[in-house]
XYZ file of C-alpha atoms in Angstrom:
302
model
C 120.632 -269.410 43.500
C 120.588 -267.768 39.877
C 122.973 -266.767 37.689
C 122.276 -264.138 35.041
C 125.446 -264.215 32.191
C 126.046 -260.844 29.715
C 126.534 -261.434 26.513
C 130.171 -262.557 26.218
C 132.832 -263.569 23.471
C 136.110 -265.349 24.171
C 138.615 -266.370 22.401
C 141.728 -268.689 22.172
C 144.715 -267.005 20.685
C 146.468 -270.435 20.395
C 143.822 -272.344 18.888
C 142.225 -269.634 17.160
C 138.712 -270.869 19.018
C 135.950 -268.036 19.287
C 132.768 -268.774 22.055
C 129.922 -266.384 21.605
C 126.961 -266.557 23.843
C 123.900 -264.022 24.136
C 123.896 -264.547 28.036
C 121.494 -266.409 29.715
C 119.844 -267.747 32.931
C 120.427 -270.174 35.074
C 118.953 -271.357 38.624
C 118.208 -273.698 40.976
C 115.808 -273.654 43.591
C 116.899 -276.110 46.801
C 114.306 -276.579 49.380
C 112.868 -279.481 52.113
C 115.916 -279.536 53.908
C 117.908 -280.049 50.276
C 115.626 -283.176 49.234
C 113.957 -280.739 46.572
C 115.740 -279.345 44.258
C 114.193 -277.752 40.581
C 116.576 -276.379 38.037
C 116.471 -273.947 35.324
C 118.523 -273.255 32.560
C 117.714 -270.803 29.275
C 119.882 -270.003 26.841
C 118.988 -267.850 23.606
C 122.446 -268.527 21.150
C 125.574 -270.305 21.700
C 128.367 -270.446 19.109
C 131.815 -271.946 18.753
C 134.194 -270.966 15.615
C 136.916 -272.665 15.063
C 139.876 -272.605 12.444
C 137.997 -276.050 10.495
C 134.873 -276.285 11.835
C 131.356 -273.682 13.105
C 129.012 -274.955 16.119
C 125.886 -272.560 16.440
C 123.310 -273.440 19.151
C 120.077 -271.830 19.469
C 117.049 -272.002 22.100
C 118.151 -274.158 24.901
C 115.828 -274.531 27.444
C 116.623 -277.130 30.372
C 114.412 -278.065 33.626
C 114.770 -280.886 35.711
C 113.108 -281.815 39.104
C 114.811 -283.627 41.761
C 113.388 -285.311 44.567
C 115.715 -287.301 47.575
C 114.833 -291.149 48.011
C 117.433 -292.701 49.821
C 121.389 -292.726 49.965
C 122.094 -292.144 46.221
C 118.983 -292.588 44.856
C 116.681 -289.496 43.642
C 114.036 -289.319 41.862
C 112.004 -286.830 39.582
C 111.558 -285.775 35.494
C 113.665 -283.424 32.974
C 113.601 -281.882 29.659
C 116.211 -280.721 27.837
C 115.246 -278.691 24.617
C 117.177 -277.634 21.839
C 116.018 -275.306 19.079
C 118.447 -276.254 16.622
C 122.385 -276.412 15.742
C 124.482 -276.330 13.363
C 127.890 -278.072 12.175
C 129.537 -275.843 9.574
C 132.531 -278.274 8.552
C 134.891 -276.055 5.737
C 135.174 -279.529 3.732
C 131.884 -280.640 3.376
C 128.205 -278.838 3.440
C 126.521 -277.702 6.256
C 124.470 -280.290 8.704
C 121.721 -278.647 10.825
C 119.547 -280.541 13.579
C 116.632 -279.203 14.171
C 113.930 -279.248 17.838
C 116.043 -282.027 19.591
C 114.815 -282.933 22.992
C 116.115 -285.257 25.688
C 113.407 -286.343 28.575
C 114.061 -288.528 31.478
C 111.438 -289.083 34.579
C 112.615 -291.600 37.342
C 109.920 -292.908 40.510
C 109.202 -295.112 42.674
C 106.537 -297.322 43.370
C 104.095 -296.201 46.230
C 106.478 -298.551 48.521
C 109.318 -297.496 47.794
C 110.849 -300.422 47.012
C 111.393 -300.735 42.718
C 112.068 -298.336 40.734
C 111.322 -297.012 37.449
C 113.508 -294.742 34.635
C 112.308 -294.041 31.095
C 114.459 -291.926 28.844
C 114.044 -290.591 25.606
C 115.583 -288.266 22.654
C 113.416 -287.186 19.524
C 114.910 -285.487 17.301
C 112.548 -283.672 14.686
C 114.672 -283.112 11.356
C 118.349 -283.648 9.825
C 118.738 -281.372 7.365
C 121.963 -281.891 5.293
C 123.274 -280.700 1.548
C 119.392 -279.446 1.067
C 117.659 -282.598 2.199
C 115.952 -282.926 5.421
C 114.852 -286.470 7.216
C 113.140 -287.144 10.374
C 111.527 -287.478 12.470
C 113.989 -289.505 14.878
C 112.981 -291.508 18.311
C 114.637 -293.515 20.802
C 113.955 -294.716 24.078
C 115.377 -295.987 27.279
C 113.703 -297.937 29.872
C 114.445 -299.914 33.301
C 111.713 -301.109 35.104
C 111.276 -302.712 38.589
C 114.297 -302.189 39.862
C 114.969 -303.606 43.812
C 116.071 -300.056 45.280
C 118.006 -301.858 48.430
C 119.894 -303.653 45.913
C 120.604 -300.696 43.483
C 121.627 -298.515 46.389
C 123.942 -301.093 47.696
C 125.702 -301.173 44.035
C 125.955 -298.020 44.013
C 127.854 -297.611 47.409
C 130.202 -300.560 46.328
C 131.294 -299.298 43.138
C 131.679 -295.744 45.146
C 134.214 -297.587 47.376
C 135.844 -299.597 44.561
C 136.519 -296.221 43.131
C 137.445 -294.887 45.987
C 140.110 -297.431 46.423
C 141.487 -296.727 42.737
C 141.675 -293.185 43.088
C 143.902 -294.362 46.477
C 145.922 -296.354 43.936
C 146.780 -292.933 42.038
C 148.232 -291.559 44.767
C 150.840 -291.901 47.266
C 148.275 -293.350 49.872
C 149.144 -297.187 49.876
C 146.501 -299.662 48.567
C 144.304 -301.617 51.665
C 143.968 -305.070 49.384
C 141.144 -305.919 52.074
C 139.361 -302.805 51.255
C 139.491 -303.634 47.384
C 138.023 -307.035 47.890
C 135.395 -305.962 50.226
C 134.411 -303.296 47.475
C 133.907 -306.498 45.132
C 132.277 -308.259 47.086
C 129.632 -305.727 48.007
C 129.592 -305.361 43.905
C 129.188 -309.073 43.163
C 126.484 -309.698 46.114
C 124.907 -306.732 45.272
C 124.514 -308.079 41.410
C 122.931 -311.114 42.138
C 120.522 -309.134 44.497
C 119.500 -306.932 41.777
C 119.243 -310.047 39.480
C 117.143 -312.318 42.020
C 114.695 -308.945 42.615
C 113.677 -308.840 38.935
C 114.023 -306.690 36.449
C 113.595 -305.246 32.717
C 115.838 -303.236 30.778
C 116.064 -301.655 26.977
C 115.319 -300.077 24.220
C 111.645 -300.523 24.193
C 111.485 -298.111 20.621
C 114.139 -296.909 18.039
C 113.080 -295.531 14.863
C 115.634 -293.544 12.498
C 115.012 -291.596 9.320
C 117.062 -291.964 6.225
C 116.806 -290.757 2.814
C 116.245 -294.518 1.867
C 113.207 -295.482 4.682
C 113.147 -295.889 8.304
C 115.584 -298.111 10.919
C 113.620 -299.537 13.072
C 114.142 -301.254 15.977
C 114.471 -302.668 19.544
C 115.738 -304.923 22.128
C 114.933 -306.336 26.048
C 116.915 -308.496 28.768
C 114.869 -309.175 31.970
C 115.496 -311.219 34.912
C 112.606 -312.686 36.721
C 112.198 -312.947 40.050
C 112.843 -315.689 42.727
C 111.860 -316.969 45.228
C 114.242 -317.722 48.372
C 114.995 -321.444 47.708
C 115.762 -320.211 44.052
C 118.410 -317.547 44.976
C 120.084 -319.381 47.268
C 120.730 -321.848 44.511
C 121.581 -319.089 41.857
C 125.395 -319.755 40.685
C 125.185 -317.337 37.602
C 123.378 -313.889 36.718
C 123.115 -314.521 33.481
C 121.516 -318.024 33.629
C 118.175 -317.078 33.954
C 118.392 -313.725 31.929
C 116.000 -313.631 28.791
C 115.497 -311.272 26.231
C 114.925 -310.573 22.464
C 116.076 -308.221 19.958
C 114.530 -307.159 16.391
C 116.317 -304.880 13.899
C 115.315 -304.018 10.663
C 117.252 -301.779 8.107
C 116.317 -300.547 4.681
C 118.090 -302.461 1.988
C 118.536 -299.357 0.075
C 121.162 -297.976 2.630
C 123.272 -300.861 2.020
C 123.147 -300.721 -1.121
C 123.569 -296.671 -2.021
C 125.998 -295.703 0.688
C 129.494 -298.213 0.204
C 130.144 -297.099 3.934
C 127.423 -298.349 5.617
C 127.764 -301.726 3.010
C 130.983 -302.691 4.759
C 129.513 -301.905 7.868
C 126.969 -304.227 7.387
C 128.601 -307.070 5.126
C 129.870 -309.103 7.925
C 126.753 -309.367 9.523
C 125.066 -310.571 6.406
C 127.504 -312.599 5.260
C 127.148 -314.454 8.573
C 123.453 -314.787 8.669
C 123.011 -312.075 11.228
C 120.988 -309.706 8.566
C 118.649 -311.535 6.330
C 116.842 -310.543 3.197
C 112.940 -309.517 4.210
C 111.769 -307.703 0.998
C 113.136 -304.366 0.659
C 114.420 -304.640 4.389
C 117.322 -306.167 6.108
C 116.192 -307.833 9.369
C 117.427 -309.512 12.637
C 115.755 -311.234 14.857
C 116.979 -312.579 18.436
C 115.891 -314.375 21.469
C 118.357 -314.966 24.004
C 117.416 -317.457 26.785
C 119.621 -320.171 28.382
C 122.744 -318.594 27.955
C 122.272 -319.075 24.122
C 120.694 -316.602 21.519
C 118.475 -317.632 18.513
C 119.367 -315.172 15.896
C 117.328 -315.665 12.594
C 117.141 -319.469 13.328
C 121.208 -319.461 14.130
C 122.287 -320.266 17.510
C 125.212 -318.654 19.172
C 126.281 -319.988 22.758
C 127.161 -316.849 25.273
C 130.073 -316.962 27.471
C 129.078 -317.119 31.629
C 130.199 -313.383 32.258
C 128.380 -312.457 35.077
């Protein structure tokens, strides 16, 4: 299927909106039965005016490749590109972004049985009132995740929302069918949690005018064994992770928004003086998290 747009303009009399777009292409290519699927999306210029503030998009380019695993689950890799925009605000001075991209690949292991998904979003340059920073980075990971376990989460919180969409209407509410939806949820949970896995931020690295946030954080699960998950009461008493943050002290200091921002969490020992940064660092294990030396108990959510 493609779809080839003209170059169009419409606006909103009542809100005194204007969309421009050059026209562009779009299409998807569905094959194997619909297993496969690749899509393609490029568009030169899109622009919003408003009565207080300007969007202007330029040089998107999207692809993404999909590939059917089981029930919910696909798998497969994506890009999606952008050239640059721009936020024309009448109060203040123009921000632009500049080469922003947003990746995301998802497989499986030769078995089939965990799965992987890694995203991230670079962003090359903020350029605002003259100044430009960058570059910008963060990423998203999940790793070895039990794919019987994942797909029966999903299908429970499909029914669960199934049953609240019920709720909306006239239909009357099956309680039975609410707890089983729960239930699958819940078992499902400490499946996932038993299996093993790792998720995070494995990288985050900001650019200011003052230096560089850096940053990042994981909470794993390991796995069991079969004596040891039929003795699991909690999730989250055997999770684990850690967490390290570290902030320029010059942000704090020059910008009185992002000093009551941060305040609390210095005041409270959850920032700490490092040289010219502000730093955290946290290890959570035993339902309890270190952070800088200070312990902090965590409540038995899941």
């Amino acid at each position: 299927m493609e779809l080839e747009a003209p170059v169009m303009t419409m606006t909103n009399e009542v809100t005194g909106e204007t969309l421009n777009t050059s026209g562009g292409l779009a299409r998807i290519e569905i094959s194997d039965t619909g297993s496969h699927a690749d899509a393609l999306m490029v568009w030169p210029t899109l622009s919003l005016f408003g009565p207080e503030i300007d969007i202007r998009m330029a040089d998107i380019h999207m692809e993404q490749s999909l590939n059917h695993l089981m029930a919910d689950v696909w798998t497969g890799a994506g890009e999606l590109e952008v050239g640059s925009m721009t936020v024309v605000h009448r109060a203040e001075p123009p921000v632009e972004f500049r080469d922003f991209s947003l990746s995301s690949s998802t497989e499986a292991n030769p078995e089939q049985t965990r799965l992987d998904s890694r995203v991230t979003l670079e962003l090359e340059e903020i350029i605002r009132g003259g100044q430009g920073y960058g570059p910008h980075r963060i990423e998203f990971a999940l790793e070895n995740l039990d794919l019987a376990s994942w797909s029966s989460l999903t299908r429970g919180m499909s029914d669960l929302q199934t049953v609240m969409l019920q709720n909306g209407s006239s239909a009357p509410v099956e309680p039975e069918q609410q707890m089983a939806a729960m239930q699958q949820i819940n078992l499902a949970l400490r499946e996932l949690a038993s299996a093993g896995f790792s998720l995070g931020m494995p990288q985050m690295s900001l650019s200011t005018p003052e230096g560089v946030v850096t940053g990042n954080v994981t909470v794993r699960h390991p796995e069991l064994s079969a004596d040891e998950r039929a003795g699991m009461l909690m999730v989250m008493q055997r999770l684990t992770g850690d967490m390290q943050l570290s902030v320029p002290s010059a942000l704090a200091e020059n910008y009185p928004s992002v000093r009551m921002q941060l305040a609390p969490m210095i005041k409270q020992g959850l920032l700490i003086k490092d040289g010219d940064q502000l730093v955290m660092k946290a290890v959570m294990k035993d339902l309890m998290v270190d952070v800088n030396g200070m312990e902090i108990p965590l409540p038995p959510l899941l």
